[in-house]
XYZ file of C-alpha atoms in Angstrom:
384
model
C 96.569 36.733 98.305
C 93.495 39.018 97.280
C 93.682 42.107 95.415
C 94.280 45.353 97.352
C 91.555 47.896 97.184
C 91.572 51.149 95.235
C 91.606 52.921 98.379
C 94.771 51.210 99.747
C 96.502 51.827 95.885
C 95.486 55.826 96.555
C 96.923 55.802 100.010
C 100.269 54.724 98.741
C 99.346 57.489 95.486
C 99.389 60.134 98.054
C 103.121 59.394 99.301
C 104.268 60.103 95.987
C 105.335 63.757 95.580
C 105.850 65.738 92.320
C 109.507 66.345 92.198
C 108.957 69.918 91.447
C 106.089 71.082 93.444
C 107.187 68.580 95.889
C 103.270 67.675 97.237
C 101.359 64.780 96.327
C 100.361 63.431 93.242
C 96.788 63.065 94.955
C 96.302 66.390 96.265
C 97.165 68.656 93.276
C 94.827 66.302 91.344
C 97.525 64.684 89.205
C 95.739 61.121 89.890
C 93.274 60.635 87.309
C 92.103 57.414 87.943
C 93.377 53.821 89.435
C 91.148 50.552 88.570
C 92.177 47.119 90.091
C 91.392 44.041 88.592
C 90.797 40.344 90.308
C 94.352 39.572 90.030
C 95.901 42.289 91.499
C 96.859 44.055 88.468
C 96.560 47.869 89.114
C 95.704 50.557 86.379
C 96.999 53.814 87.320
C 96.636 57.034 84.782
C 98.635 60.367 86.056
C 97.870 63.373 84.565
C 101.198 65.508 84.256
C 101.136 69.258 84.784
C 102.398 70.419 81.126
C 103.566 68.004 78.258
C 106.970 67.446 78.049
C 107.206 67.380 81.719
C 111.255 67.182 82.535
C 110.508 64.543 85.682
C 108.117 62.367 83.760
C 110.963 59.467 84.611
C 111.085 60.191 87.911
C 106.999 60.568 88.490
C 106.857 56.889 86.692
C 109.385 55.471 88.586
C 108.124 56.856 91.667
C 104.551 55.857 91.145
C 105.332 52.153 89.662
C 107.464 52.021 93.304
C 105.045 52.692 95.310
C 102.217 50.947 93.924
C 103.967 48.076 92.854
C 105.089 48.166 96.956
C 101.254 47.480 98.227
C 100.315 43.688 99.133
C 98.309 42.007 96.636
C 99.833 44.139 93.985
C 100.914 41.844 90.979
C 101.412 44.549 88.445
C 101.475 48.235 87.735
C 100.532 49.507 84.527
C 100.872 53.291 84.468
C 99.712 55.549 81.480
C 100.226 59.433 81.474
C 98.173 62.343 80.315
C 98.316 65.894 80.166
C 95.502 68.159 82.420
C 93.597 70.511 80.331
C 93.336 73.952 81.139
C 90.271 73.647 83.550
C 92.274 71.381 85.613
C 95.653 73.309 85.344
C 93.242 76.218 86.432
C 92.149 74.000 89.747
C 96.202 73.312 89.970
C 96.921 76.905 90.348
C 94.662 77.595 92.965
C 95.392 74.683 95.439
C 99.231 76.128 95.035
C 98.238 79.634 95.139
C 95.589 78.348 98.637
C 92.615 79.706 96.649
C 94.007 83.254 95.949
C 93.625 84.664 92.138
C 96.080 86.972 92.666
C 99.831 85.941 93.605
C 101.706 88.294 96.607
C 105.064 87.225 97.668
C 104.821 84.406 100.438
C 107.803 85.797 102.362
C 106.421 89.278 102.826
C 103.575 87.877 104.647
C 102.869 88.528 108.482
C 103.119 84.443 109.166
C 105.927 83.652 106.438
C 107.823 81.018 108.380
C 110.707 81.451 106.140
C 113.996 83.209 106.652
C 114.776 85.170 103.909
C 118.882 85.675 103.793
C 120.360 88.779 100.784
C 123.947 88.152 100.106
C 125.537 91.243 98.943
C 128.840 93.228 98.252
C 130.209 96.472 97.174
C 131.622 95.320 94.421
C 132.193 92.496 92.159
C 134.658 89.788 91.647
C 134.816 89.328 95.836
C 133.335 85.612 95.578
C 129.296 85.999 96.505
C 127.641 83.987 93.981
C 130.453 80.847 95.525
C 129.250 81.931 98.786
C 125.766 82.233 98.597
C 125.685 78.527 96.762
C 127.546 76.951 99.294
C 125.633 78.537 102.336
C 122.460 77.084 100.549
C 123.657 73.414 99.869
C 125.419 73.356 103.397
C 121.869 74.069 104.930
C 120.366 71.703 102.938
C 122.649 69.219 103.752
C 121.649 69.480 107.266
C 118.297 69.053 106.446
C 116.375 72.749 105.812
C 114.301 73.159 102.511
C 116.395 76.070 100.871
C 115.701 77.833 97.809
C 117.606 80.384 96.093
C 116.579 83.321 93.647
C 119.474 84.218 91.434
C 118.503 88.283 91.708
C 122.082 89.367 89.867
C 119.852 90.075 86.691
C 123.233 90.964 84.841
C 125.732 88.692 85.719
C 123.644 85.583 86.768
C 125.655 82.776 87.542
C 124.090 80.518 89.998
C 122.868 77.634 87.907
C 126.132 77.336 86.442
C 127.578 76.989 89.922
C 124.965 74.242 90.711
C 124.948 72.578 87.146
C 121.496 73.521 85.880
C 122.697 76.313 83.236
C 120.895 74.644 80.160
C 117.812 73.582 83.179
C 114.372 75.374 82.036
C 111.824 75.865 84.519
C 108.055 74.105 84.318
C 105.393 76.391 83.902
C 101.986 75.831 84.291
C 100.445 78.471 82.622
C 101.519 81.846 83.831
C 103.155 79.656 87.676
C 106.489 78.757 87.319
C 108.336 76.256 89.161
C 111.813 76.115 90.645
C 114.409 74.040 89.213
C 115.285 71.527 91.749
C 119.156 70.308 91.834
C 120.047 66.931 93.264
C 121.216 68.940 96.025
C 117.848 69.591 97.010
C 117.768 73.357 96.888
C 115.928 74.615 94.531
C 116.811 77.481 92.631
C 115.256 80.172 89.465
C 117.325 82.408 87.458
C 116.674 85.659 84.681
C 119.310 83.123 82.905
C 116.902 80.211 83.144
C 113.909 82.649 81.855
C 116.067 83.708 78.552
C 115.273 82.831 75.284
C 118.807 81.571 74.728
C 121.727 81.371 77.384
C 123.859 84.148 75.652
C 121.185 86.456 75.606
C 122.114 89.917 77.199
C 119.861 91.592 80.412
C 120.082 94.921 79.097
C 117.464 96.493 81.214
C 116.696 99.680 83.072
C 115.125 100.352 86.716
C 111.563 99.182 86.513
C 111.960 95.960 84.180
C 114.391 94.806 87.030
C 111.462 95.449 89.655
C 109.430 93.433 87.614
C 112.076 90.726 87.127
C 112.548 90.518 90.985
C 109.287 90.285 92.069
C 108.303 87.716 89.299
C 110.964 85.327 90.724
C 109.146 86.314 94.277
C 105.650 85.831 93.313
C 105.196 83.963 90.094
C 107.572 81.122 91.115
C 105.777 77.997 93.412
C 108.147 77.821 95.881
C 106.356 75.692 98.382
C 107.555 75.970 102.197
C 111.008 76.480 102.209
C 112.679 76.958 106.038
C 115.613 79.303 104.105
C 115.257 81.442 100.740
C 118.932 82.966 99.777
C 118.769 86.005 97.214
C 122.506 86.566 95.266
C 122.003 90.306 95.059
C 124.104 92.269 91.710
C 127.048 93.646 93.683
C 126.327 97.720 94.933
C 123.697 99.546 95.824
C 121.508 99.988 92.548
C 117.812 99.349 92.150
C 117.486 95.667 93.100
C 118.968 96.823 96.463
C 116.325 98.786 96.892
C 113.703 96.722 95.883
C 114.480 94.198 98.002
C 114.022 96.350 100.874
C 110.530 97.586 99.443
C 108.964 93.983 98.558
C 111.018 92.093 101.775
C 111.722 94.410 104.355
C 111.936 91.327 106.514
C 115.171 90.427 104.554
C 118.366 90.061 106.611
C 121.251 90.763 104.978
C 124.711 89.118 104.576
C 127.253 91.557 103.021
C 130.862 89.667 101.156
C 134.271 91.057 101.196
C 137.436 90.611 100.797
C 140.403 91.534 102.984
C 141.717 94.142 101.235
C 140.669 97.709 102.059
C 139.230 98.919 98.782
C 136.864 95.891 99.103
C 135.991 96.344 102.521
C 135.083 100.345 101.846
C 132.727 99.501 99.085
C 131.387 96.669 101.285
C 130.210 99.055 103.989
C 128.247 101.033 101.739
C 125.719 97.803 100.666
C 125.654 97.124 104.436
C 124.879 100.615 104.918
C 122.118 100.112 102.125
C 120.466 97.556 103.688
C 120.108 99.567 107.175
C 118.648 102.358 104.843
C 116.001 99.754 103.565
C 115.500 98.881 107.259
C 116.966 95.230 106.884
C 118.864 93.962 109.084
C 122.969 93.129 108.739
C 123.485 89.573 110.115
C 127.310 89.215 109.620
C 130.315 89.610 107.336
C 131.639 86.950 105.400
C 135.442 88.007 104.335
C 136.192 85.702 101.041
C 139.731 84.777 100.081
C 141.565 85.649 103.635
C 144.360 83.920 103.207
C 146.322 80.930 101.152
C 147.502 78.156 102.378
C 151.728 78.302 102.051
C 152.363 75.400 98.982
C 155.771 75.271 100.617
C 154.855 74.866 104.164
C 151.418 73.911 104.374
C 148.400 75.628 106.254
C 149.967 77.057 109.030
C 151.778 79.504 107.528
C 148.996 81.698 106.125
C 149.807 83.924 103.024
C 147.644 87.416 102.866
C 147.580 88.107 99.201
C 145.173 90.594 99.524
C 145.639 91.743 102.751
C 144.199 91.364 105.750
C 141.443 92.914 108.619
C 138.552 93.653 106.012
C 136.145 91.688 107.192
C 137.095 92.751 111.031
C 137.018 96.381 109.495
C 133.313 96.222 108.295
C 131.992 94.410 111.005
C 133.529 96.787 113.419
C 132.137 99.834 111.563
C 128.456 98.686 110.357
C 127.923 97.516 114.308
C 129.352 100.960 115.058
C 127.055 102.897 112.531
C 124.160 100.478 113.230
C 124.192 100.103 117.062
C 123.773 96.371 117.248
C 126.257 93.961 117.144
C 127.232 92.922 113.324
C 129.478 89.579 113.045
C 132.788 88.798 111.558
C 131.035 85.425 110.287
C 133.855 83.628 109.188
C 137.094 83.643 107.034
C 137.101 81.998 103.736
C 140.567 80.587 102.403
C 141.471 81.121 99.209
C 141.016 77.823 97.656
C 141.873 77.144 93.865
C 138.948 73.562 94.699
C 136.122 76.615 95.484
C 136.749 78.055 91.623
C 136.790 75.011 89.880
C 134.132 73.780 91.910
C 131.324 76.661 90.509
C 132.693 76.106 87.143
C 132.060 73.367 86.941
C 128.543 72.641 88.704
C 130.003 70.738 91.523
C 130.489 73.842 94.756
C 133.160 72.662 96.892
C 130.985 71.937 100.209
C 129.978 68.784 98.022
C 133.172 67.989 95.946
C 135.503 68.522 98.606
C 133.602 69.148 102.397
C 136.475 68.436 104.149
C 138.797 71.021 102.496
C 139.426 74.167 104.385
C 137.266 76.455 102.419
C 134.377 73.802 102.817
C 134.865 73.791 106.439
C 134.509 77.027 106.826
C 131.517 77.811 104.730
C 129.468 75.101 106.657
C 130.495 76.073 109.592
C 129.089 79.920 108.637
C 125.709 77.715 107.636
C 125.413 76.268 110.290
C 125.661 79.604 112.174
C 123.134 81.709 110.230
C 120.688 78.646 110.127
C 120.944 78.184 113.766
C 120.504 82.632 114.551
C 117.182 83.466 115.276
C 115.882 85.492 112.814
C 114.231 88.868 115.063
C 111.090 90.796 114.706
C 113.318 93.462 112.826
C 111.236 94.430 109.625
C 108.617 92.181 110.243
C 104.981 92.787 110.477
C 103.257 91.348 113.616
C 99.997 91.511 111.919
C 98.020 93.465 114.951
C 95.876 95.871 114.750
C 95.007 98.375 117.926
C 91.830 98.134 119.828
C 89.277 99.934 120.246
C 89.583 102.181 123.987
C 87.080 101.306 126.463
């Protein structure tokens, strides 16, 4: 058998992706050079995109696959580098498609993604679960879905998805999402610390700046479904939200009881203010499940009819119709599933809870997403 070409060795190159950038090796000029020799033997040198790279492992195993995979191909001997700052320069602007200065992709007139804000009125109703699980049921049926982890104060999301201690590559001043092995990929003010017990003790514009860096500075690629976990109430990253994504739709959290569900009508009444549109109503921790008797005898420890309640009156207030999206179970497996990094929709998909939060994913995933708050992009003409 003769020895494949160069050529044929870069053609399998370019089905290798980076597992953060999630492009090929070949077009973000990672492939430095490949030399065959007579006897098949293949010399492959990758340059990585910072030293220390996290996924060197998975880059080398992934390249020594696929090359090792072409005919003629007797062995793979793979060396990496590092690019210098000319070529991490180069990097930059094939990600950023030739632009020196970053904007947020999803404000854009052709974005393709759906951008989808949980929030609540208050804390301790169960969005960060919520907004996890809605992203890894959607990426289980097969949507690229990021999620920004915009509760500056009490961020929680990589916990949920076990990348707390997870630092994000950055390539000079671009950062890059931490992927999970869920596939969603996810950045966090807690991943951006110094140190995890660091405190976010900051005031109205720093939190601006913190929200639109996690918009902008982050390569997120093209994701079909970017969830935001807004800080429960109606503070400042509320409203800047609605000033950087005005094509945001909204998803606003409650519980059944009414305190809950007063405070919830307020963020959904936010979110109209910011001209966003209110999708649905989730209501978290409806009911339990009797120990004694088993599901069908349903036990209301916090009440009941708040999510019907806010629903009824943000569709009222609003004028278009605002869904009850789906009940959530109180289910001790959805706790100990954040806190430990393993969200119930994977541990457990066929408990109740699970259920019912893929069943709400597969509802908002399958909406269509309206021309509320977005920009068409057209200009008037001139009159004749």
């Amino acid at each position: 058998m003769s020895a494949p070409s160069a050529d044929r060795v870069r053609e399998a190159l370019a089905t290798v992706n980076d597992p953060e950038i999630k492009r090929p090796i070949t077009e973000l000029g990672m492939v430095d050079s490949v030399e065959v020799s007579d006897d098949g033997r293949v010399a492959v040198h990758v340059l990585l995109t910072v030293s220390g790279c996290p996924l060197k492992d998975t880059i080398t195993h992934d390249v020594t696959t696929a090359v090792g995979a072409v005919d003629g191909v007797t062995d793979v001997d793979l060396t990496l580098g590092v690019m210098d700052a000319d070529q991490r320069a180069e990097l930059k602007k094939t990600l950023n498609n030739g632009q020196v200065q970053r904007e947020i992709p999803f404000a854009q007139p052709g974005s393709l993604t759906r951008v989808l804000a949980v929030a609540s009125g208050k804390g301790g109703v169960g969005k960060s679960s919520v907004t996890v699980n809605l992203a890894l049921s959607m990426a289980r049926e097969g949507l690229k879905v990021g999620i920004v982890d915009a509760d500056i104060y009490g961020h929680s999301v990589p916990a949920m998805l076990g990348v707390a201690d997870h630092r994000p590559t950055q390539v000079d001043d671009l950062i890059m999402p931490v992927p999970t092995a869920s596939g969603v990929s996810v950045i966090s003010i807690g991943m951006l610390k110094p140190r995890r017990d660091q405190v976010v003790a900051w005031r109205g514009p720093m939190l601006d700046r913190a929200l639109v860096q996690m918009l902008s500075d982050v390569y997120w690629g093209d994701l079909d479904v970017l969830l935001l976990d807004l800080p429960p109430g109606t503070g400042d990253i509320a409203i800047s939200l609605g000033q950087h994504l005005p094509n945001a739709e909204v998803v606003v959290v409650t519980t059944p009881q009414e305190a809950a569900a007063e405070v919830a009508e307020r963020a959904g009444t936010m979110a109209s203010m910011m001209h966003q549109r209110v999708v649905g109503v989730v209501e978290n921790m409806s009911w339990l499940p009797c120990p004694h008797c088993g599901p069908e005898h349903k036990i209301d420890i916090f009440g009941s009819g708040g999510g019907v309640r806010v629903a009824g009156t943000l569709s009222e207030r609003f004028g278009y119709d605002v869904k009850l999206l789906g009940t959530i179970p109180l289910d001790p497996s959805l706790r100990e599933g954040g806190d430990v990094g393993k969200p119930i929709v994977e541990a457990d998909p066929t408990a109740p809870a699970a259920v019912e939060l893929s069943r709400i994913a597969t509802d908002l995933a399958g909406r269509g997403r309206g021309l509320a708050g977005m920009q068409l992009g057209l200009t008037p003409t001139g009159r004749a």
